[in-house]
CSV table of C-alpha atoms in Angstrom, one decimal:
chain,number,residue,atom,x,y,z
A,1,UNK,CA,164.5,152.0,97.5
A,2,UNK,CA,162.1,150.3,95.4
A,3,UNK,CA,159.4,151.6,97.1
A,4,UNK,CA,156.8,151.0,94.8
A,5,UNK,CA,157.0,147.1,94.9
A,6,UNK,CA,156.3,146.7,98.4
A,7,UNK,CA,152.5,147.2,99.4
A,8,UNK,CA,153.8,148.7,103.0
A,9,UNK,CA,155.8,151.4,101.6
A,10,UNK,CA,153.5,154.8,101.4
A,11,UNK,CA,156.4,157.3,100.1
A,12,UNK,CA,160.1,157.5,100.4
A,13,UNK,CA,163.0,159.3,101.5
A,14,UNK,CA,166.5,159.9,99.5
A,15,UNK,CA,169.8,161.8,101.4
A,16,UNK,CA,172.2,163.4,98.9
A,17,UNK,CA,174.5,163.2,101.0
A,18,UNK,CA,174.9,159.2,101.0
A,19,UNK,CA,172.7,158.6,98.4
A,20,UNK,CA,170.6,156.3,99.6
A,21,UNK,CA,167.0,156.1,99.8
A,22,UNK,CA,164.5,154.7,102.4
A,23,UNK,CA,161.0,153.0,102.3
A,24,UNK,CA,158.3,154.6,104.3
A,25,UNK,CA,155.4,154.0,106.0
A,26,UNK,CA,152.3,156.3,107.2
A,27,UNK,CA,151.6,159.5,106.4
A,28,UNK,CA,154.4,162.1,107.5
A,29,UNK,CA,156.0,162.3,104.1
A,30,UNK,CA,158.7,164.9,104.7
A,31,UNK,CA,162.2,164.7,106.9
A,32,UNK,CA,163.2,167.6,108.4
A,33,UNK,CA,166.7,167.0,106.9
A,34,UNK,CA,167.5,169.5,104.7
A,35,UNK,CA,169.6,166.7,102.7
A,36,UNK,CA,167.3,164.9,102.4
A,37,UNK,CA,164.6,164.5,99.0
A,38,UNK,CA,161.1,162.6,99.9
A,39,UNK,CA,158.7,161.9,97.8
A,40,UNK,CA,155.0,159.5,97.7
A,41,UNK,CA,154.4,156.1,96.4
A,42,UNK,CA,153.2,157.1,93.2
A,43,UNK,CA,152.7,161.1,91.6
A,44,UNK,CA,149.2,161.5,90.8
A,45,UNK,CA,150.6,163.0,87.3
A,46,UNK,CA,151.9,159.2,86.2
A,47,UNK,CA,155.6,160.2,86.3
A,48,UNK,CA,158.2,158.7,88.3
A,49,UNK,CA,159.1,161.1,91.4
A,50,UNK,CA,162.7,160.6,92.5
A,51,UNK,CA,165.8,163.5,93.2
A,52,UNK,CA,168.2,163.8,90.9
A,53,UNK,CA,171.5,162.1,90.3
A,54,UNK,CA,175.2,163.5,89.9
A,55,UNK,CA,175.8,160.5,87.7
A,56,UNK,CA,179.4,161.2,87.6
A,57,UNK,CA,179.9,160.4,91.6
A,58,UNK,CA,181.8,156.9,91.9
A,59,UNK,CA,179.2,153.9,92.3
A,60,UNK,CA,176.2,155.9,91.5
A,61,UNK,CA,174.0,153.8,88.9
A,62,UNK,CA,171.9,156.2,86.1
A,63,UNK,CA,170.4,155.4,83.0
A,64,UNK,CA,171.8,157.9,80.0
A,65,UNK,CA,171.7,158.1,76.8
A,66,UNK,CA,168.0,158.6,76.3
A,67,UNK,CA,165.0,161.1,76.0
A,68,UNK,CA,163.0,159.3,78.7
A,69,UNK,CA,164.0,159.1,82.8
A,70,UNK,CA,163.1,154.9,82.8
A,71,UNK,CA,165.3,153.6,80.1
A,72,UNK,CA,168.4,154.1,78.7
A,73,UNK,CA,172.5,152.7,79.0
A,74,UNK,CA,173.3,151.6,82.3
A,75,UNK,CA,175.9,153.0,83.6
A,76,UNK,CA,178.2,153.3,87.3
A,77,UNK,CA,179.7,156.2,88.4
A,78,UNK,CA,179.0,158.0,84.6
A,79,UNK,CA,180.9,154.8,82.6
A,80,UNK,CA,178.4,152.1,80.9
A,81,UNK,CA,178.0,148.6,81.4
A,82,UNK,CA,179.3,145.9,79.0
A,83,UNK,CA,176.7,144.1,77.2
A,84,UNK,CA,178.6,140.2,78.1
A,85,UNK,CA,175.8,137.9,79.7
A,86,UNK,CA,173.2,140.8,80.1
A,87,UNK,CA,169.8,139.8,80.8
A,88,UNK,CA,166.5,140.6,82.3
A,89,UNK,CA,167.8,139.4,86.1
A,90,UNK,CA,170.7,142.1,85.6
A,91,UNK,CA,168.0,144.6,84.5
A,92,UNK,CA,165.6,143.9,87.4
A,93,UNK,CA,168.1,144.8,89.7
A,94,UNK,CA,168.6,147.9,88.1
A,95,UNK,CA,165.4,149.2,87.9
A,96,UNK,CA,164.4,148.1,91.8
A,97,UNK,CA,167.5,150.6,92.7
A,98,UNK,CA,166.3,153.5,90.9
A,99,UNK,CA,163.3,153.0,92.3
A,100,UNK,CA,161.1,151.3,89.8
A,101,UNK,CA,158.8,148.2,90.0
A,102,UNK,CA,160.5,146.3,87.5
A,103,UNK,CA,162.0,145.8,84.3
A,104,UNK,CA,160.2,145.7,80.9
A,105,UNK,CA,163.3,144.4,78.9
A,106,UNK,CA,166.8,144.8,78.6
A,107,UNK,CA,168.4,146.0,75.7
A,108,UNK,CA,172.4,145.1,74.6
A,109,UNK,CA,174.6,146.2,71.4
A,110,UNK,CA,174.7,150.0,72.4
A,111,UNK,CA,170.7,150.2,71.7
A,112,UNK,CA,170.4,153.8,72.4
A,113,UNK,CA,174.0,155.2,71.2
A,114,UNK,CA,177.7,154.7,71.0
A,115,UNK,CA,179.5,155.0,74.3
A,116,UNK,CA,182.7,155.3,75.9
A,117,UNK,CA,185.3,152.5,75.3
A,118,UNK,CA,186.1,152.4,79.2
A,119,UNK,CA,183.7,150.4,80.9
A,120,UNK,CA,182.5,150.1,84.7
A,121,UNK,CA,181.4,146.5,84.5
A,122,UNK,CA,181.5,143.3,82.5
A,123,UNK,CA,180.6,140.1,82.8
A,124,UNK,CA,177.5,140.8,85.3
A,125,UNK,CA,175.6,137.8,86.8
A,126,UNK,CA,172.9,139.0,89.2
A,127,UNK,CA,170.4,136.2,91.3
A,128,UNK,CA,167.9,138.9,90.6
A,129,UNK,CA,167.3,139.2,94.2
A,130,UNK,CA,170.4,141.8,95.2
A,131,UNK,CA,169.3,145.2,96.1
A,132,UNK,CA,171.7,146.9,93.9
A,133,UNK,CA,173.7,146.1,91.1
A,134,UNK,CA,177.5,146.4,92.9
A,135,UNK,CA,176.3,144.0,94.5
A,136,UNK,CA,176.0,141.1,91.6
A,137,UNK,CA,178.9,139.0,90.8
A,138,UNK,CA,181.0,141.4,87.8
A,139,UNK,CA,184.3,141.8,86.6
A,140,UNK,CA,186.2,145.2,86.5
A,141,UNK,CA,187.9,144.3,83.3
A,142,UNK,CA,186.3,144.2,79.8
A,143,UNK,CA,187.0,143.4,76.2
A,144,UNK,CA,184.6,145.6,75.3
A,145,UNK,CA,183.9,148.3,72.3
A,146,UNK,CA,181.8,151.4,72.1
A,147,UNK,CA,179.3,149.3,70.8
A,148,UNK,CA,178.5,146.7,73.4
A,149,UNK,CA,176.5,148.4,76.4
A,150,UNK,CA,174.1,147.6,78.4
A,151,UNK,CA,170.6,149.2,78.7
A,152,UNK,CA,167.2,148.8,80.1
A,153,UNK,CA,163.9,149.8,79.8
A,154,UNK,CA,162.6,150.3,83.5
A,155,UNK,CA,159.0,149.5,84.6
A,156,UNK,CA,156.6,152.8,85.9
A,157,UNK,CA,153.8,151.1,86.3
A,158,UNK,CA,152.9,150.7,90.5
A,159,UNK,CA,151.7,147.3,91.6
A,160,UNK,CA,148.9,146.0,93.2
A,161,UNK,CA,148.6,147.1,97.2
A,162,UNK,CA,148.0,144.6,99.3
A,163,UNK,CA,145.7,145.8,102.3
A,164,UNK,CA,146.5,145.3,105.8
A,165,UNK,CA,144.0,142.9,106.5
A,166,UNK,CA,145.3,140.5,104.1
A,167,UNK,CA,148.5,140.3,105.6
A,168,UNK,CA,146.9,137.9,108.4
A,169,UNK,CA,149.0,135.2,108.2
A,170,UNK,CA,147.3,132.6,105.8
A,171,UNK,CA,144.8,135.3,104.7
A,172,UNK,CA,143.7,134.6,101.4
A,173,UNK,CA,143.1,138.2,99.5
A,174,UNK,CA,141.4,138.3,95.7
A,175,UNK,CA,143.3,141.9,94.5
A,176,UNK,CA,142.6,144.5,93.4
A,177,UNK,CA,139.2,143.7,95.5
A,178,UNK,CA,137.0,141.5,94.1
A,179,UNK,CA,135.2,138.9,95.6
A,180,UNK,CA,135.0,136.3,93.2
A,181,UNK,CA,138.2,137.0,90.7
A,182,UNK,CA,141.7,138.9,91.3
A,183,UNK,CA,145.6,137.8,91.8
A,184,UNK,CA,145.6,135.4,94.4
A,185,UNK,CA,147.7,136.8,97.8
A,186,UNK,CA,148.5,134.4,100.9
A,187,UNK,CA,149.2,136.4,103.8
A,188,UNK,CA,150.6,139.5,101.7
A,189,UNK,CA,152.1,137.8,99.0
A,190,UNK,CA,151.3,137.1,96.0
A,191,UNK,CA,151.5,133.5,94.1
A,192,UNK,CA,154.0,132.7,90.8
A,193,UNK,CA,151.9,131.4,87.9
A,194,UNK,CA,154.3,128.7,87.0
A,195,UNK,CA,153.0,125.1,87.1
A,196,UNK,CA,149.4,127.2,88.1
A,197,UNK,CA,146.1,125.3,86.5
A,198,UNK,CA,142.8,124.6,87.0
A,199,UNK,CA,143.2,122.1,90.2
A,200,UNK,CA,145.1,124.8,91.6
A,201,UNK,CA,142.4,127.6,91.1
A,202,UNK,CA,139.5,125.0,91.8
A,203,UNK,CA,141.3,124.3,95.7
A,204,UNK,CA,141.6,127.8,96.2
A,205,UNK,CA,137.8,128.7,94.8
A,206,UNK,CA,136.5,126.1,97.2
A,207,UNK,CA,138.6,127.1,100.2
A,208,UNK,CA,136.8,130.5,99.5
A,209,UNK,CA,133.6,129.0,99.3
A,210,UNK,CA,132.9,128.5,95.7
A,211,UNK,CA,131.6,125.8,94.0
A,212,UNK,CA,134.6,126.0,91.0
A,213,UNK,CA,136.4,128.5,89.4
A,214,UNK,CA,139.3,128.7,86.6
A,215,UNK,CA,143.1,129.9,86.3
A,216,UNK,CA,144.5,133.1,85.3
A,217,UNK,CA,148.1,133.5,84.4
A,218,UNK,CA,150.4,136.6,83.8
A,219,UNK,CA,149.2,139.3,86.6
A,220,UNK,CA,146.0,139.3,84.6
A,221,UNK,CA,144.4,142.0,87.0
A,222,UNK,CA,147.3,143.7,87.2
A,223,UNK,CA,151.4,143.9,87.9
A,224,UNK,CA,152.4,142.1,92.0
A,225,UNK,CA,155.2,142.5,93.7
A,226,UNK,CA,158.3,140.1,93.7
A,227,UNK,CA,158.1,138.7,97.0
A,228,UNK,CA,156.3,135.8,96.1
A,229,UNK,CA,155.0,133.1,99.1
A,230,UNK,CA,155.3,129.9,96.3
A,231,UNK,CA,155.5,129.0,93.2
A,232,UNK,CA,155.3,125.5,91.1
A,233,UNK,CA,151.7,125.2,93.4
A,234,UNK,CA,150.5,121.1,92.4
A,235,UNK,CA,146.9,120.7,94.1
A,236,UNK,CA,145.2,117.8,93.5
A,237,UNK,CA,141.4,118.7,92.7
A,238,UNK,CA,140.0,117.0,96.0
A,239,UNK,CA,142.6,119.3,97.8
A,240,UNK,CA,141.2,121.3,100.6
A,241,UNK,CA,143.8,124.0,101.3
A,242,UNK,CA,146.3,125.9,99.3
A,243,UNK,CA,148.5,126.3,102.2
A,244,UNK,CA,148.7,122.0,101.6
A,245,UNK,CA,149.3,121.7,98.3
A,246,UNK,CA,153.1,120.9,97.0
A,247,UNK,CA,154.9,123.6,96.0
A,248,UNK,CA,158.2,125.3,96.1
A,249,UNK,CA,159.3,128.7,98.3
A,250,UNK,CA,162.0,129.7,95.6
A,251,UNK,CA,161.6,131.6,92.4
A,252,UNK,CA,162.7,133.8,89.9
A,253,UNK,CA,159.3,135.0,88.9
A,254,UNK,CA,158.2,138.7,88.0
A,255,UNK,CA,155.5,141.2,88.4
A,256,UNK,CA,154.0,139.9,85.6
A,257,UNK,CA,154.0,136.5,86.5
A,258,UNK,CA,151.2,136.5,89.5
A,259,UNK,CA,148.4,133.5,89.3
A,260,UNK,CA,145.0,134.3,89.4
A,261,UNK,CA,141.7,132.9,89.7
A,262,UNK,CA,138.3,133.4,88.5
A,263,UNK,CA,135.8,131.6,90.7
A,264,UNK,CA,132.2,130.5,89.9
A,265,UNK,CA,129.0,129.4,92.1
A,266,UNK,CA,127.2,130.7,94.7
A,267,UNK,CA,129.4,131.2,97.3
A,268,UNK,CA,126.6,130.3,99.9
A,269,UNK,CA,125.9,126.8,97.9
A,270,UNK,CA,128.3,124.6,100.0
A,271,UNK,CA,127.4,126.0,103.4
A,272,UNK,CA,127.1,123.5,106.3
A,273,UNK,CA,123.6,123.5,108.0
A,274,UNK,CA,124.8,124.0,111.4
A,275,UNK,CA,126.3,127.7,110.3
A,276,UNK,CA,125.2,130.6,110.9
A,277,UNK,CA,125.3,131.3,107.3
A,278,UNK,CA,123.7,127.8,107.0
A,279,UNK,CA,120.6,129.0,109.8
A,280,UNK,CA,120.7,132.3,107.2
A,281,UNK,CA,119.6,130.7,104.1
A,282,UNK,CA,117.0,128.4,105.9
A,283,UNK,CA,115.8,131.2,107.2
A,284,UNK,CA,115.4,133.0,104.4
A,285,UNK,CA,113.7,130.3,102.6
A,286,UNK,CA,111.4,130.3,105.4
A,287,UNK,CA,110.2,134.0,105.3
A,288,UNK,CA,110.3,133.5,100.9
A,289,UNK,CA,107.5,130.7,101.4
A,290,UNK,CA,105.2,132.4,104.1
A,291,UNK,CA,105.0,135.7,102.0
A,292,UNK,CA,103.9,133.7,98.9
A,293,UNK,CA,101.6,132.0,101.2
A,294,UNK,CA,100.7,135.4,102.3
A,295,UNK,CA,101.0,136.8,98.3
A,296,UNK,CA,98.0,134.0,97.5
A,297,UNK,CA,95.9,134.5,100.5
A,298,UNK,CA,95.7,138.7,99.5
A,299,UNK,CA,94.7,137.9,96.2
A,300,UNK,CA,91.9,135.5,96.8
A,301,UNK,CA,90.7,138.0,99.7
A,302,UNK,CA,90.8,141.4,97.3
A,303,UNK,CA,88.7,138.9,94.4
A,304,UNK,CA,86.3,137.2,96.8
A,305,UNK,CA,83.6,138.6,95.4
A,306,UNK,CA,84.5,137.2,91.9
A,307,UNK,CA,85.1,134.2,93.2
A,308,UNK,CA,81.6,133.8,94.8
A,309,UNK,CA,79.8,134.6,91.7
A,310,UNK,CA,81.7,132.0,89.7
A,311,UNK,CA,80.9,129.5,92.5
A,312,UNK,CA,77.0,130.3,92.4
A,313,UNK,CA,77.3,130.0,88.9
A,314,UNK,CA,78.3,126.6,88.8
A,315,UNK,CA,76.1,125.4,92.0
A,316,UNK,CA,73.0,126.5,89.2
A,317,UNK,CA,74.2,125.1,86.5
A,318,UNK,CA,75.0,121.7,88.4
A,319,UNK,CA,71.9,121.6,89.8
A,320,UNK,CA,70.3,122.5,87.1
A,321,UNK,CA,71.2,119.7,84.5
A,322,UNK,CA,70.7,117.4,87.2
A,323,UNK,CA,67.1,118.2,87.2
A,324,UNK,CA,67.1,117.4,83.5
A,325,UNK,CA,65.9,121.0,82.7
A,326,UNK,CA,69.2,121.4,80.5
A,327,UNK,CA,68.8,118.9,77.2
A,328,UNK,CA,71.7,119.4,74.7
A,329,UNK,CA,70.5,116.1,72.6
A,330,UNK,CA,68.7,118.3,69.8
A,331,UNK,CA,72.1,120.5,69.2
């Protein structure tokens, strides 16, 4: 499931028989099953590709009550959700088992409708981090009206792919592709932007070989996905690695929440002589000064003759107010 927030993940494959679904990778995108329902990454059309659900079937999670597939009422095995302690971590869960990329927002109160006074769930308290919502602490039992369910509004938007070549292990990767600005990505994943500034971004510029560079916050070149490597990064300025500076492995963070940099200089400024990039640059200062040398000597060579004439000129002259012929005193 979630196949869309996990950069490996090409297309998937759903059996309506057990009703699961399965991330895949290359680029067979069909089962020979005749249960089973695949589909790819993304439709090139924008919507959301997916089979669909016999919502009534015990434990099957839909969204109802609602003109559009991504949001609506949540509800298990065709009963809602109670509204008690709903929030965006319940929601997330949600949308990552239909198949989404995240959650936008959650909504409470019955947003889209009046439902049914018997209730699925109450009292949900997901980590975020569960694959599917049975699976979050709940209670069967409920207190609940008509006018208390749960909804959400599901995320359709796919996020960044990481390639494989950034999944080296401490690979640092500027994405989407950009050499000097992007979400940051060590070794496939992707950094939270809480506690991110501008010591933080200037390490990271400088391990890349910038001269500085400044923070972004908020996915700002585009939504990552959730399995972040850190979060709450602290680098001191003089720091030479991000991999070194302090930071924490656990989080709650979202696809909206990736850090970013911007990074500034010429990247070739800081080289070390003894590089080859180093040899590079002297060289091509080298070849920049002969062919001005060169530049000058062509010119002088095409405008010789000029240049003899105004010589001759001045050898006359010279030599002719030296002989006293030339007598300016009367003017």
């Amino acid at each position: 499931t979630h196949c869309r927030g996990h950069g490996e993940c090409t297309y998937f494959t759903f059996y309506t028989d057990t009703h699961k679904c399965y991330r895949k990778t290359g680029k067979d995108n069909k089962s020979p099953r005749g249960e089973a329902v695949s589909g790819p990454r993304a439709c090139t059309n924008g919507t959301q590709p997916g089979p669909a659900r016999n919502c009534d079937i015990p434990g099957t999670v839909c969204l109802q009550n609602s003109t559009i597939d991504s949001e609506g009422h949540v509800t298990v095995g065709g009963l809602p959700v109670c509204d008690d302690s709903w929030d965006l971590k319940d929601g997330s869960v949600v949308c990552r088992e239909l198949g989404y990329t995240g959650v936008m927002k959650v909504t409470i109160k019955s947003h889209y409708g009046a439902t049914s006074t018997s209730f699925s769930m109450d009292d949900v308290n997901c980590s975020g981090n569960e694959m599917s919502l049975a699976l979050c602490p709940h209670t069967k039992a409920s207190n609940c009206n008509g006018g208390e369910a749960a909804g959400v509004v599901c995320d359709t938007r796919n996020v960044t792919s990481v390639p494989q070549n950034c999944k080296e292990k401490d690979k640092i990767c500027l994405l989407p592709g950009m050499a000097d600005r992007g979400n940051v990505f060590v070794g496939g994943r992707p950094i939270c932007d809480d506690g991110w500034d501008v010591s933080d971004a200037l390490v990271l510029c400088k391990q890349l070989g910038f001269k500085t560079g400044k923070a972004t916050k908020e996915s700002k070149f585009g939504p990552v996905p959730r399995d972040f490597l850190m979060t709450d990064v602290q680098c001191r300025s003089e720091g030479k690695s991000i991999q070194n500076c302090r930071k924490t492995e656990q989080n709650s963070c979202g696809m909206e929440e990736g850090a970013g940099v911007i990074c500034m200089g010429d990247i070739l400024d800081d080289t070390p002589a003894g590089s080859d990039a180093g040899k590079l640059v002297k060289l091509v200062g080298v070849i920049a000064f002969v062919g001005a040398i060169l530049a000058v000597s062509g010119m002088l060579w095409w405008r010789r003759g000029l240049i003899k004439t105004i010589f001759q000129r001045e050898v006359i002259i010279r030599s002719t107010a030296d002989s006293g012929l030339l007598n300016f005193d009367h003017l």
